[in-house]
Tab-separated table of C-alpha atoms and ligand atoms in Angstrom:
chain	number	residue	atom	x	y	z
A	1457	UNK	CA	4.826	13.046	6.097
A	1458	UNK	CA	2.255	11.399	3.915
A	1459	UNK	CA	0.864	7.700	5.010
A	1460	UNK	CA	0.830	6.447	1.715
A	1461	UNK	CA	-1.109	3.101	2.795
A	1462	UNK	CA	-3.776	3.243	5.429
A	1463	UNK	CA	-7.243	1.454	5.768
A	1464	UNK	CA	-8.610	4.344	8.213
A	1465	UNK	CA	-11.946	3.668	6.667
A	1466	UNK	CA	-12.505	0.107	8.174
A	1467	UNK	CA	-14.865	-1.137	11.173
A	1468	UNK	CA	-11.388	-1.211	13.209
A	1469	UNK	CA	-11.838	2.726	13.786
A	1470	UNK	CA	-15.638	2.966	13.904
A	1471	UNK	CA	-15.432	3.945	17.472
A	1472	UNK	CA	-13.083	6.536	17.455
A	1473	UNK	CA	-11.807	7.592	13.754
A	1474	UNK	CA	-11.823	11.162	14.379
A	1475	UNK	CA	-9.579	11.153	17.261
A	1476	UNK	CA	-7.429	8.795	14.949
A	1477	UNK	CA	-7.312	11.222	12.195
A	1478	UNK	CA	-6.599	14.266	14.807
A	1479	UNK	CA	-3.874	12.552	16.265
A	1480	UNK	CA	-2.282	11.969	13.167
A	1481	UNK	CA	-2.837	15.358	12.090
A	1482	UNK	CA	-1.282	16.773	14.974
A	1483	UNK	CA	2.018	15.049	14.144
A	1484	UNK	CA	2.129	16.501	10.834
A	1485	UNK	CA	0.791	13.960	8.687
A	1486	UNK	CA	-0.381	15.708	5.497
A	1487	UNK	CA	-1.970	13.363	3.236
A	1488	UNK	CA	-3.217	9.543	3.688
A	1489	UNK	CA	-3.663	6.828	0.702
A	1490	UNK	CA	-6.558	4.760	1.116
A	1491	UNK	CA	-5.957	1.194	-0.887
A	1492	UNK	CA	-9.391	-0.152	-1.535
A	1493	UNK	CA	-10.186	-3.865	-0.446
A	1494	UNK	CA	-13.600	-4.806	-2.166
A	1495	UNK	CA	-17.212	-3.475	-2.975
A	1496	UNK	CA	-18.392	-4.368	0.549
A	1497	UNK	CA	-16.142	-1.086	1.820
A	1498	UNK	CA	-16.076	1.345	-1.091
A	1499	UNK	CA	-18.724	3.515	0.025
A	1500	UNK	CA	-17.109	4.004	3.500
A	1501	UNK	CA	-13.591	4.569	2.184
A	1502	UNK	CA	-15.335	7.116	-0.482
A	1503	UNK	CA	-17.156	8.991	2.406
A	1504	UNK	CA	-14.065	9.295	4.420
A	1505	UNK	CA	-12.239	10.963	1.463
A	1506	UNK	CA	-15.344	13.028	0.847
A	1507	UNK	CA	-14.858	14.059	4.514
A	1508	UNK	CA	-11.094	15.234	4.233
A	1509	UNK	CA	-10.505	16.671	0.715
A	1510	UNK	CA	-6.942	17.349	-0.131
A	1511	UNK	CA	-6.211	15.240	2.787
A	1512	UNK	CA	-7.385	11.764	2.446
A	1513	UNK	CA	-7.040	10.115	-1.063
A	1514	UNK	CA	-9.040	6.730	-2.126
A	1515	UNK	CA	-7.441	4.593	-4.477
A	1516	UNK	CA	-9.725	1.849	-6.489
A	1517	UNK	CA	-8.774	-1.826	-6.809
A	1518	UNK	CA	-9.669	-5.481	-5.517
A	1519	UNK	CA	-7.770	-6.816	-2.969
A	1520	UNK	CA	-5.921	-10.459	-3.727
A	1521	UNK	CA	-7.617	-11.747	-0.740
A	1522	UNK	CA	-11.082	-11.045	-2.128
A	1523	UNK	CA	-10.771	-12.471	-5.524
A	1524	UNK	CA	-13.235	-15.271	-4.998
A	1525	UNK	CA	-14.653	-17.644	-7.694
A	1526	UNK	CA	-18.005	-16.726	-7.293
A	1527	UNK	CA	-17.359	-12.976	-7.433
A	1528	UNK	CA	-14.180	-11.723	-8.796
A	1529	UNK	CA	-15.294	-10.887	-12.362
A	1530	UNK	CA	-18.373	-8.593	-10.806
A	1531	UNK	CA	-15.831	-6.995	-8.564
A	1532	UNK	CA	-13.745	-6.355	-11.123
A	1533	UNK	CA	-16.768	-4.915	-13.129
A	1534	UNK	CA	-17.021	-2.507	-10.298
A	1535	UNK	CA	-13.558	-1.218	-10.222
A	1536	UNK	CA	-13.539	-0.197	-13.623
A	1537	UNK	CA	-16.819	1.721	-13.613
A	1538	UNK	CA	-15.450	3.410	-10.759
A	1539	UNK	CA	-12.389	4.052	-12.597
A	1540	UNK	CA	-14.328	5.284	-15.404
A	1541	UNK	CA	-16.210	7.610	-13.112
A	1542	UNK	CA	-13.462	9.603	-11.890
A	1543	UNK	CA	-9.822	10.046	-11.130
A	1544	UNK	CA	-7.968	7.965	-8.790
A	1545	UNK	CA	-4.278	8.753	-7.584
A	1546	UNK	CA	-3.546	4.471	-8.077
A	1547	UNK	CA	-4.986	1.558	-8.561
A	1548	UNK	CA	-4.560	-0.414	-5.560
A	1549	UNK	CA	-4.134	-2.905	-3.596
A	1550	UNK	CA	-3.768	-5.471	-6.319
A	1551	UNK	CA	-1.604	-8.184	-6.087
A	1552	UNK	CA	-1.387	-11.857	-5.114
A	1553	UNK	CA	-1.360	-13.567	-1.684
A	1554	UNK	CA	-0.889	-17.092	-1.407
A	1555	UNK	CA	-0.534	-17.210	2.430
A	1556	UNK	CA	-4.460	-16.760	3.145
A	1557	UNK	CA	-5.560	-19.089	0.067
A	1558	UNK	CA	-3.184	-20.549	-2.683
A	1559	UNK	CA	-6.187	-22.073	-4.086
A	1560	UNK	CA	-6.985	-18.883	-6.280
A	1561	UNK	CA	-3.684	-18.592	-7.794
A	1562	UNK	CA	-5.002	-18.352	-11.024
A	1563	UNK	CA	-7.644	-16.006	-10.684
A	1564	UNK	CA	-5.740	-13.890	-8.605
A	1565	UNK	CA	-3.188	-13.329	-11.095
A	1566	UNK	CA	-6.063	-12.996	-13.980
A	1567	UNK	CA	-7.293	-10.164	-11.863
A	1568	UNK	CA	-3.926	-8.674	-11.094
A	1569	UNK	CA	-3.053	-8.951	-14.901
A	1570	UNK	CA	-6.471	-6.835	-15.881
A	1571	UNK	CA	-5.987	-4.428	-13.313
A	1572	UNK	CA	-2.227	-3.683	-14.368
A	1573	UNK	CA	-3.296	-3.451	-17.875
A	1574	UNK	CA	-5.921	-0.693	-16.766
A	1575	UNK	CA	-3.374	1.293	-14.945
A	1576	UNK	CA	-0.981	0.961	-17.793
A	1577	UNK	CA	-4.082	2.450	-20.184
A	1578	UNK	CA	-4.709	5.219	-17.518
A	1579	UNK	CA	-1.243	6.070	-16.807
A	1580	UNK	CA	-1.903	5.106	-12.957
A	1581	UNK	CA	0.433	3.711	-10.400
A	1582	UNK	CA	-0.407	0.411	-8.911
A	1583	UNK	CA	-0.227	-0.588	-5.054
A	1584	UNK	CA	0.946	-4.148	-4.847
A	1585	UNK	CA	-0.114	-6.460	-2.253
A	1586	UNK	CA	2.527	-9.172	-2.109
A	1587	UNK	CA	2.675	-11.907	0.658
A	1588	UNK	CA	4.217	-15.369	0.271
A	1589	UNK	CA	4.202	-14.648	-3.502
A	1590	UNK	CA	7.284	-12.617	-4.657
A	1591	UNK	CA	8.097	-14.955	-7.543
A	1592	UNK	CA	4.706	-14.824	-8.644
A	1593	UNK	CA	4.200	-11.276	-8.727
A	1594	UNK	CA	7.553	-10.498	-10.340
A	1595	UNK	CA	6.848	-13.057	-13.117
A	1596	UNK	CA	3.597	-10.833	-13.916
A	1597	UNK	CA	5.554	-7.529	-13.861
A	1598	UNK	CA	8.017	-9.152	-15.668
A	1599	UNK	CA	5.534	-10.345	-18.470
A	1600	UNK	CA	3.707	-6.671	-18.311
A	1601	UNK	CA	6.791	-4.858	-18.514
A	1602	UNK	CA	5.890	-1.296	-19.974
A	1603	UNK	CA	7.503	2.171	-19.492
A	1604	UNK	CA	4.062	3.199	-17.585
A	1605	UNK	CA	4.051	0.343	-15.248
A	1606	UNK	CA	5.157	1.705	-11.970
A	1607	UNK	CA	4.176	2.088	-8.275
A	1608	UNK	CA	4.675	0.660	-4.861
A	1609	UNK	CA	5.594	-2.600	-3.329
A	1610	UNK	CA	3.126	-2.025	-0.287
A	1611	UNK	CA	4.281	-3.240	2.965
A	1612	UNK	CA	7.861	-4.585	1.475
A	1613	UNK	CA	9.430	-7.359	3.680
A	1614	UNK	CA	11.527	-9.255	0.930
A	1615	UNK	CA	15.422	-9.687	1.300
A	1616	UNK	CA	17.864	-7.244	-0.545
A	1617	UNK	CA	17.540	-9.243	-3.842
A	1618	UNK	CA	14.059	-8.992	-4.042
A	1619	UNK	CA	14.499	-5.318	-3.341
A	1620	UNK	CA	16.467	-4.500	-5.634
A	1621	UNK	CA	14.393	-6.420	-8.171
A	1622	UNK	CA	11.674	-4.232	-7.338
A	1623	UNK	CA	13.186	-0.969	-7.840
A	1624	UNK	CA	14.525	-2.487	-11.323
A	1625	UNK	CA	11.235	-2.807	-12.303
A	1626	UNK	CA	10.487	0.930	-11.774
A	1627	UNK	CA	8.911	0.318	-8.054
A	1628	UNK	CA	9.466	1.920	-5.096
A	1629	UNK	CA	9.104	0.407	-1.573
A	1630	UNK	CA	6.363	0.942	1.109
A	1631	UNK	CA	8.107	0.596	4.451
A	1632	UNK	CA	5.823	0.246	7.550
A	1633	UNK	CA	5.957	-1.470	10.859
A	1634	UNK	CA	8.034	-4.428	10.076
A	1635	UNK	CA	11.153	-2.183	9.569
A	1636	UNK	CA	10.727	-1.643	13.589
A	1637	UNK	CA	10.695	-5.357	14.438
A	1638	UNK	CA	13.304	-7.596	15.716
A	1639	UNK	CA	12.999	-10.200	13.452
A	1640	UNK	CA	11.790	-7.932	10.422
A	1641	UNK	CA	15.121	-8.331	8.981
A	1642	UNK	CA	14.676	-5.360	6.126
A	1643	UNK	CA	16.407	-2.914	8.689
A	1644	UNK	CA	19.444	-5.128	7.964
A	1645	UNK	CA	19.849	-4.009	4.357
A	1646	UNK	CA	17.414	-1.266	3.519
A	1647	UNK	CA	20.158	1.559	3.584
A	1648	UNK	CA	21.292	-0.149	0.369
A	1649	UNK	CA	18.398	0.873	-1.154
A	1650	UNK	CA	18.181	4.718	-2.344
A	1651	UNK	CA	15.872	6.851	0.193
A	1652	UNK	CA	14.573	7.979	-2.965
A	1653	UNK	CA	12.859	4.627	-3.615
A	1654	UNK	CA	11.237	4.732	-0.113
A	1655	UNK	CA	7.551	5.688	0.836
A	1656	UNK	CA	6.423	5.688	4.419
A	1657	UNK	CA	3.180	3.480	5.223
A	1658	UNK	CA	1.512	1.938	8.104
A	1659	UNK	CA	-1.131	-0.248	6.819
A	1660	UNK	CA	-3.313	0.673	9.813
A	1661	UNK	CA	-4.770	-1.069	11.263
A	1662	UNK	CA	-2.257	-3.757	10.822
A	1663	UNK	CA	1.484	-4.205	11.543
A	1664	UNK	CA	1.546	-1.458	14.304
A	1665	UNK	CA	5.351	-0.579	14.679
A	1666	UNK	CA	7.101	-1.454	18.119
A	1667	UNK	CA	6.278	-0.356	20.918
A	1668	UNK	CA	2.633	-1.102	19.714
A	1669	UNK	CA	3.228	-4.483	17.971
A	1670	UNK	CA	0.338	-6.572	17.918
A	1671	UNK	CA	-1.884	-4.133	18.834
A	1672	UNK	CA	-4.049	-1.662	16.536
A	1673	UNK	CA	-2.064	0.539	14.106
A	1674	UNK	CA	-3.087	3.876	13.303
A	1675	UNK	CA	-1.594	6.432	10.960
A	1676	UNK	CA	0.089	8.735	13.936
A	1677	UNK	CA	2.613	6.022	14.457
A	1678	UNK	CA	4.177	6.674	11.141
A	1679	UNK	CA	6.880	8.650	13.083
A	1680	UNK	CA	8.017	5.696	14.710
A	1681	UNK	CA	8.661	4.124	11.144
A	1682	UNK	CA	10.240	7.380	10.154
A	1683	UNK	CA	12.466	7.271	13.660
A	1684	UNK	CA	13.982	3.753	12.396
A	1685	UNK	CA	14.860	5.319	8.833
A	1686	UNK	CA	16.581	8.060	10.903
A	1687	UNK	CA	19.053	5.391	12.409
A	1688	UNK	CA	19.358	3.210	8.999
A	1689	UNK	CA	19.988	6.024	6.861
A	1690	UNK	CA	21.675	8.381	9.363
A	1691	UNK	CA	19.589	11.279	8.407
A	1692	UNK	CA	17.818	13.878	10.564
A	1693	UNK	CA	14.042	13.004	10.482
A	1694	UNK	CA	13.255	16.527	9.028
A	1695	UNK	CA	15.356	14.889	5.803
A	1696	UNK	CA	13.803	11.558	5.922
A	1697	UNK	CA	10.231	13.540	6.548
A	1698	UNK	CA	10.838	15.596	3.307
A	1699	UNK	CA	12.142	13.089	0.755
A	1700	UNK	CA	9.779	10.460	1.515
A	1701	UNK	CA	7.025	12.968	1.501
A	1702	UNK	CA	8.617	13.954	-2.100
A	1703	UNK	CA	8.449	10.408	-3.248
A	1704	UNK	CA	4.975	9.968	-2.512
A	1705	UNK	CA	3.940	13.027	-4.028
A	1706	UNK	CA	5.638	12.148	-7.135
A	1707	UNK	CA	4.359	8.675	-7.458
A	1708	UNK	CA	0.285	9.573	-6.732
A	1709	UNK	CA	1.143	13.046	-9.107
A	1710	UNK	CA	-0.068	15.368	-6.438
B	2275	ZN	ZN1	-3.602	-2.856	2.723
Protein backbone atom coordinates (compact mmCIF):
# COMPACT_ATOMS: atom_id res chain seq x y z
CA UNK A 1 0.00 0.00 0.00
CA UNK A 2 1.04 3.56 -0.58
CA UNK A 3 0.19 6.46 1.70
CA UNK A 4 -0.09 9.22 -0.90
CA UNK A 5 -0.46 12.01 1.66
CA UNK A 6 1.20 11.94 5.07
CA UNK A 7 2.89 14.70 7.07
CA UNK A 8 5.16 12.39 9.07
CA UNK A 9 7.73 15.16 9.46
CA UNK A 10 5.54 17.42 11.64
CA UNK A 11 6.10 17.95 15.36
CA UNK A 12 3.20 15.65 16.27
CA UNK A 13 5.61 12.77 15.56
CA UNK A 14 8.73 14.19 17.21
CA UNK A 15 8.53 11.82 20.18
CA UNK A 16 7.93 8.53 18.38
CA UNK A 17 8.49 9.03 14.65
CA UNK A 18 10.61 5.89 14.23
CA UNK A 19 8.02 3.66 15.90
CA UNK A 20 5.23 5.22 13.84
CA UNK A 21 7.16 4.53 10.63
CA UNK A 22 8.06 0.99 11.69
CA UNK A 23 4.39 0.23 12.42
CA UNK A 24 3.45 1.41 8.95
CA UNK A 25 6.27 -0.53 7.26
CA UNK A 26 5.26 -3.69 9.13
CA UNK A 27 1.70 -3.32 7.78
CA UNK A 28 3.04 -3.39 4.23
CA UNK A 29 3.07 0.30 3.42
CA UNK A 30 5.91 0.59 0.96
CA UNK A 31 5.92 4.29 0.03
CA UNK A 32 5.00 7.52 1.76
CA UNK A 33 4.46 10.81 -0.06
CA UNK A 34 5.15 13.89 2.04
CA UNK A 35 3.24 17.02 1.01
CA UNK A 36 5.06 20.29 1.64
CA UNK A 37 3.49 23.01 3.81
CA UNK A 38 5.81 26.03 3.88
CA UNK A 39 9.46 26.98 4.39
CA UNK A 40 9.28 26.40 8.15
CA UNK A 41 9.03 22.65 7.62
CA UNK A 42 10.94 22.08 4.36
CA UNK A 43 14.12 21.02 6.16
CA UNK A 44 12.38 18.48 8.38
CA UNK A 45 10.52 17.07 5.39
CA UNK A 46 13.67 16.75 3.27
CA UNK A 47 15.62 15.20 6.19
CA UNK A 48 12.95 12.54 6.67
CA UNK A 49 13.01 11.77 2.96
CA UNK A 50 16.81 11.40 3.06
CA UNK A 51 16.54 8.93 5.95
CA UNK A 52 14.30 6.57 3.97
CA UNK A 53 15.46 6.53 0.36
CA UNK A 54 12.98 4.86 -1.96
CA UNK A 55 10.30 4.93 0.73
CA UNK A 56 9.70 8.58 1.64
CA UNK A 57 9.18 11.07 -1.17
CA UNK A 58 8.93 14.81 -0.56
CA UNK A 59 6.66 16.95 -2.69
CA UNK A 60 7.23 20.68 -3.07
CA UNK A 61 4.69 23.49 -2.92
CA UNK A 62 3.05 26.16 -0.79
CA UNK A 63 -0.01 25.07 1.24
CA UNK A 64 -2.95 27.48 0.77
CA UNK A 65 -3.30 28.08 4.53
CA UNK A 66 0.22 29.56 4.45
CA UNK A 67 -0.43 32.02 1.63
CA UNK A 68 -0.15 35.21 3.68
CA UNK A 69 0.01 38.76 2.35
CA UNK A 70 3.46 39.58 3.71
CA UNK A 71 5.25 36.32 2.88
CA UNK A 72 3.63 34.50 -0.02
CA UNK A 73 5.78 35.84 -2.85
CA UNK A 74 8.95 35.00 -0.92
CA UNK A 75 7.57 31.55 -0.09
CA UNK A 76 6.81 30.92 -3.75
CA UNK A 77 10.34 31.97 -4.70
CA UNK A 78 11.65 29.34 -2.30
CA UNK A 79 9.36 26.68 -3.75
CA UNK A 80 10.60 27.58 -7.21
CA UNK A 81 14.25 27.37 -6.17
CA UNK A 82 13.66 23.89 -4.69
CA UNK A 83 11.90 22.81 -7.88
CA UNK A 84 14.86 24.00 -9.92
CA UNK A 85 17.37 22.19 -7.73
CA UNK A 86 16.18 18.59 -7.97
CA UNK A 87 13.25 16.46 -9.07
CA UNK A 88 10.07 16.01 -7.04
CA UNK A 89 7.23 13.54 -7.68
CA UNK A 90 4.55 16.26 -7.46
CA UNK A 91 3.80 19.88 -6.66
CA UNK A 92 1.76 19.91 -3.47
CA UNK A 93 0.00 20.55 -1.45
CA UNK A 94 -1.51 23.52 -3.20
CA UNK A 95 -5.03 24.85 -3.66
CA UNK A 96 -7.59 27.03 -1.93
CA UNK A 97 -8.85 26.90 1.67
CA UNK A 98 -11.75 29.18 2.57
CA UNK A 99 -12.48 27.50 5.89
CA UNK A 100 -9.60 29.00 7.85
CA UNK A 101 -9.27 32.35 6.08
CA UNK A 102 -11.40 33.60 3.20
CA UNK A 103 -9.86 37.07 3.22
CA UNK A 104 -6.86 35.73 1.27
CA UNK A 105 -8.85 34.21 -1.60
CA UNK A 106 -7.24 36.48 -4.17
CA UNK A 107 -3.63 35.69 -3.26
CA UNK A 108 -4.45 32.02 -2.62
CA UNK A 109 -5.80 31.87 -6.18
CA UNK A 110 -2.71 33.58 -7.57
CA UNK A 111 -0.37 31.23 -5.71
CA UNK A 112 -2.40 28.21 -6.88
CA UNK A 113 -2.29 29.37 -10.50
CA UNK A 114 1.43 30.07 -10.39
CA UNK A 115 2.16 26.60 -9.03
CA UNK A 116 -0.12 25.00 -11.64
CA UNK A 117 1.86 26.81 -14.36
CA UNK A 118 5.08 25.36 -12.95
CA UNK A 119 3.56 21.86 -12.77
CA UNK A 120 2.50 22.04 -16.43
CA UNK A 121 5.89 23.38 -17.50
CA UNK A 122 7.71 20.65 -15.52
CA UNK A 123 5.22 17.93 -16.46
CA UNK A 124 4.43 17.15 -12.80
CA UNK A 125 1.15 16.16 -11.14
CA UNK A 126 -0.34 18.46 -8.52
CA UNK A 127 -1.83 17.53 -5.15
CA UNK A 128 -4.79 19.76 -4.41
CA UNK A 129 -6.03 20.89 -1.01
CA UNK A 130 -9.60 22.12 -1.22
CA UNK A 131 -11.69 23.14 1.77
CA UNK A 132 -15.00 24.93 1.31
CA UNK A 133 -13.64 25.94 -2.07
CA UNK A 134 -14.73 23.42 -4.73
CA UNK A 135 -16.23 26.10 -6.99
CA UNK A 136 -13.12 28.28 -6.77
CA UNK A 137 -10.76 25.34 -7.36
CA UNK A 138 -12.75 24.01 -10.32
CA UNK A 139 -12.85 27.49 -11.80
CA UNK A 140 -9.04 27.68 -11.73
CA UNK A 141 -8.62 24.13 -13.10
CA UNK A 142 -11.00 24.81 -15.96
CA UNK A 143 -9.21 28.05 -16.80
CA UNK A 144 -5.82 26.28 -16.69
CA UNK A 145 -7.01 23.19 -18.56
CA UNK A 146 -4.05 21.47 -20.22
CA UNK A 147 -3.23 17.89 -21.25
CA UNK A 148 -0.42 17.86 -18.67
CA UNK A 149 -2.56 19.19 -15.82
CA UNK A 150 -3.33 16.18 -13.62
CA UNK A 151 -2.98 14.90 -10.08
CA UNK A 152 -4.92 14.19 -6.91
CA UNK A 153 -7.78 15.87 -5.08
CA UNK A 154 -6.34 15.19 -1.66
CA UNK A 155 -8.72 14.19 1.15
CA UNK A 156 -11.67 14.21 -1.20
CA UNK A 157 -14.87 14.93 0.74
CA UNK A 158 -17.21 16.35 -1.90
CA UNK A 159 -20.35 14.89 -3.46
CA UNK A 160 -20.78 12.62 -6.50
CA UNK A 161 -21.09 15.53 -8.92
CA UNK A 162 -17.86 17.06 -7.64
CA UNK A 163 -16.16 13.65 -7.79
CA UNK A 164 -17.19 13.23 -11.42
CA UNK A 165 -16.07 16.74 -12.23
CA UNK A 166 -12.64 16.12 -10.68
CA UNK A 167 -12.23 12.84 -12.58
CA UNK A 168 -13.41 14.54 -15.77
CA UNK A 169 -10.63 17.08 -15.37
CA UNK A 170 -8.04 14.28 -15.23
CA UNK A 171 -7.72 13.98 -11.47
CA UNK A 172 -7.79 11.08 -9.06
CA UNK A 173 -9.41 11.18 -5.64
CA UNK A 174 -7.31 10.83 -2.50
CA UNK A 175 -9.48 8.85 -0.09
CA UNK A 176 -8.71 8.98 3.63
CA UNK A 177 -10.30 8.70 7.06
CA UNK A 178 -13.44 10.59 6.03
CA UNK A 179 -14.63 7.46 4.17
CA UNK A 180 -14.89 5.69 7.55
CA UNK A 181 -16.88 8.49 9.24
CA UNK A 182 -20.56 7.88 9.90
CA UNK A 183 -21.42 11.32 8.51
CA UNK A 184 -18.62 11.35 5.91
CA UNK A 185 -21.11 10.78 3.06
CA UNK A 186 -18.54 9.79 0.42
CA UNK A 187 -19.00 6.08 1.25
CA UNK A 188 -22.55 6.43 -0.12
CA UNK A 189 -21.53 7.11 -3.72
CA UNK A 190 -17.86 6.20 -4.06
CA UNK A 191 -18.60 2.93 -5.88
CA UNK A 192 -19.85 5.05 -8.81
CA UNK A 193 -16.24 6.22 -9.27
CA UNK A 194 -13.92 3.66 -10.92
CA UNK A 195 -11.35 2.24 -8.50
CA UNK A 196 -8.71 3.21 -11.09
CA UNK A 197 -9.34 6.83 -10.03
CA UNK A 198 -8.80 6.22 -6.31
CA UNK A 199 -5.61 6.51 -4.26
CA UNK A 200 -5.24 5.92 -0.52
CA UNK A 201 -4.02 8.51 1.97
CA UNK A 202 -4.07 9.14 5.69
CA UNK A 203 -3.29 12.90 5.85
CA UNK A 204 -1.49 12.08 9.11
CA UNK A 205 -1.55 13.54 11.74
CA UNK A 206 -5.06 14.74 10.82
CA UNK A 207 -8.38 12.98 10.10
CA UNK A 208 -7.73 9.63 11.75
CA UNK A 209 -10.11 6.90 10.54
CA UNK A 210 -12.62 5.18 12.81
CA UNK A 211 -11.96 3.82 15.49
CA UNK A 212 -9.18 6.37 16.04
CA UNK A 213 -11.28 9.36 14.97
CA UNK A 214 -10.33 12.54 16.84
CA UNK A 215 -6.90 11.19 17.82
CA UNK A 216 -3.57 11.57 16.08
CA UNK A 217 -3.54 9.82 12.73
CA UNK A 218 -0.61 7.76 11.47
CA UNK A 219 0.24 5.98 8.23
CA UNK A 220 -0.27 2.49 9.70
CA UNK A 221 -4.03 3.23 9.81
CA UNK A 222 -4.08 3.13 6.01
CA UNK A 223 -5.36 -0.46 6.22
CA UNK A 224 -8.56 0.81 7.89
CA UNK A 225 -9.22 3.02 4.86
CA UNK A 226 -8.42 0.20 2.43
CA UNK A 227 -10.69 -2.04 4.54
CA UNK A 228 -13.59 0.34 4.04
CA UNK A 229 -13.00 0.26 0.27
CA UNK A 230 -13.25 -3.55 0.44
CA UNK A 231 -16.90 -3.10 1.47
CA UNK A 232 -17.65 -0.25 -0.90
CA UNK A 233 -16.22 -1.90 -4.02
CA UNK A 234 -16.91 -5.52 -2.99
CA UNK A 235 -13.34 -6.53 -3.79
CA UNK A 236 -10.68 -8.41 -1.80
CA UNK A 237 -8.28 -6.42 0.30
CA UNK A 238 -5.40 -7.57 -1.92
CA UNK A 239 -7.19 -6.29 -5.00
CA UNK A 240 -7.84 -2.87 -3.39
CA UNK A 241 -4.19 -2.78 -2.35
CA UNK A 242 -2.90 -3.74 -5.80
CA UNK A 243 -5.06 -1.35 -7.81
CA UNK A 244 -4.64 1.71 -5.56
CA UNK A 245 -0.89 1.09 -5.41
CA UNK A 246 -0.68 0.95 -9.20
CA UNK A 247 -2.73 4.15 -9.42
CA UNK A 248 -0.37 5.98 -7.07
CA UNK A 249 2.77 4.76 -8.86
CA UNK A 250 1.34 5.91 -12.16
CA UNK A 251 0.55 9.39 -10.86
CA UNK A 252 3.90 9.93 -9.19
CA UNK A 253 5.86 8.30 -12.02
CA UNK A 254 7.64 5.84 -9.72
ZN1 LIG B 1 -1.97 17.69 3.89
